[in-house]
Short mmCIF file of C-alpha atoms in Angstrom, two decimals:
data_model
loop_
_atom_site.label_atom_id
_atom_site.label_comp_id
_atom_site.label_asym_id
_atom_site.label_seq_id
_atom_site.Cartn_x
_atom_site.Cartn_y
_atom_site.Cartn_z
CA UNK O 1 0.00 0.00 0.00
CA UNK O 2 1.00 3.69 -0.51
CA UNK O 3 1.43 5.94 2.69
CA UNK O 4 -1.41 7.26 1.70
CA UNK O 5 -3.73 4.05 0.94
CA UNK O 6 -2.31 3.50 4.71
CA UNK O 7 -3.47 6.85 6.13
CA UNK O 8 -6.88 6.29 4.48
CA UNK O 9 -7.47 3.09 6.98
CA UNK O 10 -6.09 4.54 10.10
CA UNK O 11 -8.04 7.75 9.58
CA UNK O 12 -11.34 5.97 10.50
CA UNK O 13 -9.85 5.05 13.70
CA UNK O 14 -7.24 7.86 14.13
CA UNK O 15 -8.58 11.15 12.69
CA UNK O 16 -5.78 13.02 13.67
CA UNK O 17 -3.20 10.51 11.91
CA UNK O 18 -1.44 12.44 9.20
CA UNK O 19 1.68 11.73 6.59
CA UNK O 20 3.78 13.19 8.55
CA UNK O 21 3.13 11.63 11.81
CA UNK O 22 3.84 7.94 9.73
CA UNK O 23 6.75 9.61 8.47
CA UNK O 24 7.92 10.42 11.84
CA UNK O 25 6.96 6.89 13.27
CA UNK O 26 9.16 5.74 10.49
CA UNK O 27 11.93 7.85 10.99
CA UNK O 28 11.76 6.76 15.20
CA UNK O 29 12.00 2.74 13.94
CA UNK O 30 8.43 1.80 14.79
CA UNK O 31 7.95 0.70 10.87
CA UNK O 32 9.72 -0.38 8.07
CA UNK O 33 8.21 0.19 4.88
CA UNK O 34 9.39 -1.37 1.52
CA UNK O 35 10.47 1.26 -1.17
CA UNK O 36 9.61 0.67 -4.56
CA UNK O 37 13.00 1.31 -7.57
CA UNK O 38 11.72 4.97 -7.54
CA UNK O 39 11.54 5.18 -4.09
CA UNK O 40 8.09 5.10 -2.82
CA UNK O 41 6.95 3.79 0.21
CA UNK O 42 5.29 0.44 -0.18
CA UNK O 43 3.33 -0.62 3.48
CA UNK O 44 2.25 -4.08 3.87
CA UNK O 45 -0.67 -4.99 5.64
CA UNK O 46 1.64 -5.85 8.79
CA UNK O 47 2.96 -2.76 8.60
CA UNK O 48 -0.32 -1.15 8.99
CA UNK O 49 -0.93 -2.99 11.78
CA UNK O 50 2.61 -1.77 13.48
CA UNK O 51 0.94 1.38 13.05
CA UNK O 52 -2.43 0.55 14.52
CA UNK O 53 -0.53 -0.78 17.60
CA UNK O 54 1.12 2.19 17.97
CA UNK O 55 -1.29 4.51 17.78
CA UNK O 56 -3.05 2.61 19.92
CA UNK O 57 -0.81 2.29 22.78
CA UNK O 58 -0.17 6.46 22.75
CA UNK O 59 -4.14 6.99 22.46
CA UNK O 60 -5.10 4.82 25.34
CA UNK O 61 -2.06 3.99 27.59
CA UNK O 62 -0.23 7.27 26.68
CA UNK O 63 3.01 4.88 26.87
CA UNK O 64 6.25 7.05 25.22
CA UNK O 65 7.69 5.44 21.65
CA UNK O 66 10.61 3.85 23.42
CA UNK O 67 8.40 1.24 25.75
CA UNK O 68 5.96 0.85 22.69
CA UNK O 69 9.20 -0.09 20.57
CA UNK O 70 10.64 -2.31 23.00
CA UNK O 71 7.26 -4.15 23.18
CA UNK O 72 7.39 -4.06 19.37
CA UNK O 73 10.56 -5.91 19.28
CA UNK O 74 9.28 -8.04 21.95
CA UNK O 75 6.89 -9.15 19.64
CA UNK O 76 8.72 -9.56 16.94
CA UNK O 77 10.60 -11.95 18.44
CA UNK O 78 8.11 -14.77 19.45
CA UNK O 79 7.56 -13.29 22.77
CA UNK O 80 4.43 -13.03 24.91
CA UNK O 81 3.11 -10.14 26.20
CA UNK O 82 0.95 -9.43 29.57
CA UNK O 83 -2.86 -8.25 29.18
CA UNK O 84 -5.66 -10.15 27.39
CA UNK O 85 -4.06 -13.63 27.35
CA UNK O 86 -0.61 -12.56 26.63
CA UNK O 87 -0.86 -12.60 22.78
CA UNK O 88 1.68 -11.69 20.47
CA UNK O 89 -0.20 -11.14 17.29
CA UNK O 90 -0.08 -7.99 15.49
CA UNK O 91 -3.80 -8.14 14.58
CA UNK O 92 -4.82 -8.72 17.83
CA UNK O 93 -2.51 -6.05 19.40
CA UNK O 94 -5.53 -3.85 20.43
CA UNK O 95 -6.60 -6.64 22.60
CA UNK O 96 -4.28 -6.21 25.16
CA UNK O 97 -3.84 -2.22 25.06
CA UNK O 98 -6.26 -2.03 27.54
CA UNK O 99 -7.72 1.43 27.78
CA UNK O 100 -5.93 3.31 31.08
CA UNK O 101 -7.09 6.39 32.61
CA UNK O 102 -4.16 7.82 33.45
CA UNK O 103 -2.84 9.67 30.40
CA UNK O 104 -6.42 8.40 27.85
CA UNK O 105 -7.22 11.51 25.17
CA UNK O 106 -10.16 12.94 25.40
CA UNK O 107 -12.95 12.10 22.76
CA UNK O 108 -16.46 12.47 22.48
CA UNK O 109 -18.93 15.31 22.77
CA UNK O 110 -20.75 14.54 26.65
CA UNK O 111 -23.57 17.21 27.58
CA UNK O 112 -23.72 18.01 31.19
CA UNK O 113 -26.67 16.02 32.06
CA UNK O 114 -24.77 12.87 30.42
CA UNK O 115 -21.82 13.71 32.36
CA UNK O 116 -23.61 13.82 35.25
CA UNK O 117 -24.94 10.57 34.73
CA UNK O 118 -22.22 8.44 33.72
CA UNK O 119 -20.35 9.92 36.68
CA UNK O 120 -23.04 9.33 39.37
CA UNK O 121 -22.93 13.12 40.80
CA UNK O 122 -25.37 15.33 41.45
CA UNK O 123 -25.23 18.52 39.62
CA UNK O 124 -24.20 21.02 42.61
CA UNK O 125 -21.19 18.76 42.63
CA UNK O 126 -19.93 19.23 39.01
CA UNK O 127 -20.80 23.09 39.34
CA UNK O 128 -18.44 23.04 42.50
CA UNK O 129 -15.34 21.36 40.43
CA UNK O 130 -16.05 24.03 37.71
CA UNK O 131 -16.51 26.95 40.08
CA UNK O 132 -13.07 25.81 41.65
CA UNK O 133 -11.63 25.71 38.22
CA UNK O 134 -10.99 21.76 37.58
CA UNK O 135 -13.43 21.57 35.39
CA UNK O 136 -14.30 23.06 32.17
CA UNK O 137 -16.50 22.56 29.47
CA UNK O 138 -15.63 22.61 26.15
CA UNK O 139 -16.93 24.20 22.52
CA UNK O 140 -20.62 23.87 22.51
CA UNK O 141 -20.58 23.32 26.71
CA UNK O 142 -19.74 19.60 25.85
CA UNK O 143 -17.41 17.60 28.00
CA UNK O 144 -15.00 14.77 26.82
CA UNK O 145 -13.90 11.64 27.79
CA UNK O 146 -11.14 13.26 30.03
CA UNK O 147 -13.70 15.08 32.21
CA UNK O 148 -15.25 11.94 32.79
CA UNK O 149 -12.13 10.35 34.32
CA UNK O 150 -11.86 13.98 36.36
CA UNK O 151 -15.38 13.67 37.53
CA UNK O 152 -14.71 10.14 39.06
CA UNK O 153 -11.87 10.87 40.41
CA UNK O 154 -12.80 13.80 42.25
CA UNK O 155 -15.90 12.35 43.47
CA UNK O 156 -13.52 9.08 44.81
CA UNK O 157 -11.53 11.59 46.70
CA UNK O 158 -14.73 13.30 48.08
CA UNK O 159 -15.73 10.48 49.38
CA UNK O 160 -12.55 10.35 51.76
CA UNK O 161 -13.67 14.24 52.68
CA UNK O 162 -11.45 16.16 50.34
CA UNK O 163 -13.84 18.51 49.25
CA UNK O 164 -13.48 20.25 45.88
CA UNK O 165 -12.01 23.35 47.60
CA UNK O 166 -9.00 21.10 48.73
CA UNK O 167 -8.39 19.75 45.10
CA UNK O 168 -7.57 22.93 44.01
CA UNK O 169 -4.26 22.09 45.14
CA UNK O 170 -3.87 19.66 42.60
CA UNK O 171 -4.58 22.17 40.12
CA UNK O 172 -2.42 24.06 40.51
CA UNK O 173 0.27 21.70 40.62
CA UNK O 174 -0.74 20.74 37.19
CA UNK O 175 -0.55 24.15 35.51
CA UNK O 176 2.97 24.37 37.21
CA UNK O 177 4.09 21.14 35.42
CA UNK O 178 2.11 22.34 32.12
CA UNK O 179 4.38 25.47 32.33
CA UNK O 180 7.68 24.04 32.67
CA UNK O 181 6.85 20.92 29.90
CA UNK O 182 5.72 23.50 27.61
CA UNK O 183 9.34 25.66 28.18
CA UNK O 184 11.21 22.45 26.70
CA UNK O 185 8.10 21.28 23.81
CA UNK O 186 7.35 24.76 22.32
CA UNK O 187 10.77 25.37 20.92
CA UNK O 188 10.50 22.17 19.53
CA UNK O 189 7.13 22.06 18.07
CA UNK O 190 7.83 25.52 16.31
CA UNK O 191 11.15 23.86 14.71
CA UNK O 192 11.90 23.84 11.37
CA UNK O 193 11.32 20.28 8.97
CA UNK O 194 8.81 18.12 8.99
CA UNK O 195 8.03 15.86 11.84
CA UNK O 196 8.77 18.96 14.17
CA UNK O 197 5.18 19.16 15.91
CA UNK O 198 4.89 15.22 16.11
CA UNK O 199 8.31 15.07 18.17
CA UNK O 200 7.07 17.90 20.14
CA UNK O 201 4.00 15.90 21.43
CA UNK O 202 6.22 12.79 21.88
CA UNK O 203 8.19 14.79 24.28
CA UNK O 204 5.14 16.28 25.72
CA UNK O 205 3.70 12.10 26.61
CA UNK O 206 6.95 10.83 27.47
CA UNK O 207 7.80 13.87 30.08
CA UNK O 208 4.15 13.47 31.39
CA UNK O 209 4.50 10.13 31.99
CA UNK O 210 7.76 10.86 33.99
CA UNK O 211 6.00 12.93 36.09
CA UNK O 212 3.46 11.45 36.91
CA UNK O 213 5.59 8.67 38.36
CA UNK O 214 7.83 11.62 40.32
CA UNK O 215 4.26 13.29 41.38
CA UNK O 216 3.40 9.66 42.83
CA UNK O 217 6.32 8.33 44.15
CA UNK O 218 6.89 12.15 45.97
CA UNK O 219 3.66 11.68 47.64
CA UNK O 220 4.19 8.16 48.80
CA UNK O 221 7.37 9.42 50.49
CA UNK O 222 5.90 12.51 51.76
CA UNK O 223 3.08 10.64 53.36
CA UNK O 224 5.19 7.70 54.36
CA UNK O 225 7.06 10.65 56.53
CA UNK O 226 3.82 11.65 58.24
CA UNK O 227 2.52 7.95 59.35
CA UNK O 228 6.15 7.02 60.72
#
């Protein structure tokens, strides 16, 4: 298949796929396309699958290219995986990306009263997150998936009396770390050549994965400190 032929079948699953992010996959060693005598890309239906996997595993586990290329080459070599029977099959790689909620992308337009009931909250609740500024609606005053996670959560840690006034805390944490990720990912995004923007976001996942990790690990200590 051409790149593009490939970008065509992704797109239905992927809208935000583009040429350049599969050139940029291929240029990180995720995929190995054939080229033709003039040079063309030439994708087999492996390949697009390599792709699917990828995408995948950034969409729903938010995992950085190096762990999804080390579990490529896992694969590749006859080994088993964990999750969903522990299959090594290409085609069957979505099977075991099980959908996290720790770094998901939002999708989906969700109207308040949906949000409120998929969530289980009462309305004063959700007004409380947004009046404290954790929540926000988007274009249209739909929510995504994303606020949905943010919902539960919040209403998990209510339920061990943090109220939404004490979350703000955690808010502005976040825009702290937003600040200083996007001091070392702007520079890069607004590079020069192609791929520029697509490296720029892969920086963005794998230093929010990092911290995320710090964030938890700093709290397990902190709190370790205060039992003892």
């Amino acid at each position: 298949m051409s790149i593009g032929a490939v970008l065509e079948q992704l797109r239905g699953e992927f809208p935000d796929v583009t040429i350049s992010k599969i050139r940029f996959l291929e240029s990180e060693g995720l995929v190995t396309p054939q080229r033709s005598p003039s040079g063309y890309r030439r994708f087999s239906r492996t390949d697009c699958e390599r792709l699917r996997f990828v995408l995948t595993a950034q969409r729903d586990r938010y995992l950085p290219l190096k762990v999804i290329k080390e579990q490529l080459d896992a694969m590749d070599r006859g080994e088993t995986l964990g999750g969903s029977g522990g299959t090594r099959l290409l085609s069957s790689a979505r099977s075991w990306v099980v959908p996290a909620t720790d770094f998901a992308q939002g999708g989906g337009r969700i109207s308040r009263e949906t949000l409120i009931e998929r969530t289980g909250v009462d309305a004063g609740f959700v007004t409380e997150l947004q009046r404290n500024g954790l929540l926000a609606a988007g274009p249209g005053g739909f929510f995504d998936d994303d606020a949905v996670r943010l919902v539960e959560a919040a209403a998990a840690l209510a339920d061990y009396g943090l109220e939404t006034r004490h979350l703000r805390a955690f808010k502005v944490s976040a825009d702290r770390e937003a600040g200083l990720v996007a001091q070392i990912a702007k520079p890069i995004a607004k590079g020069k050549g192609t791929g520029s923007r697509d490296r720029a976001e892969e920086l963005i996942r794998e230093i929010a994965a990092l911290s995320a990790t710090l964030h938890t690990q700093l709290i397990k200590a902190a709190v370790r400190d205060l039992l003892d």
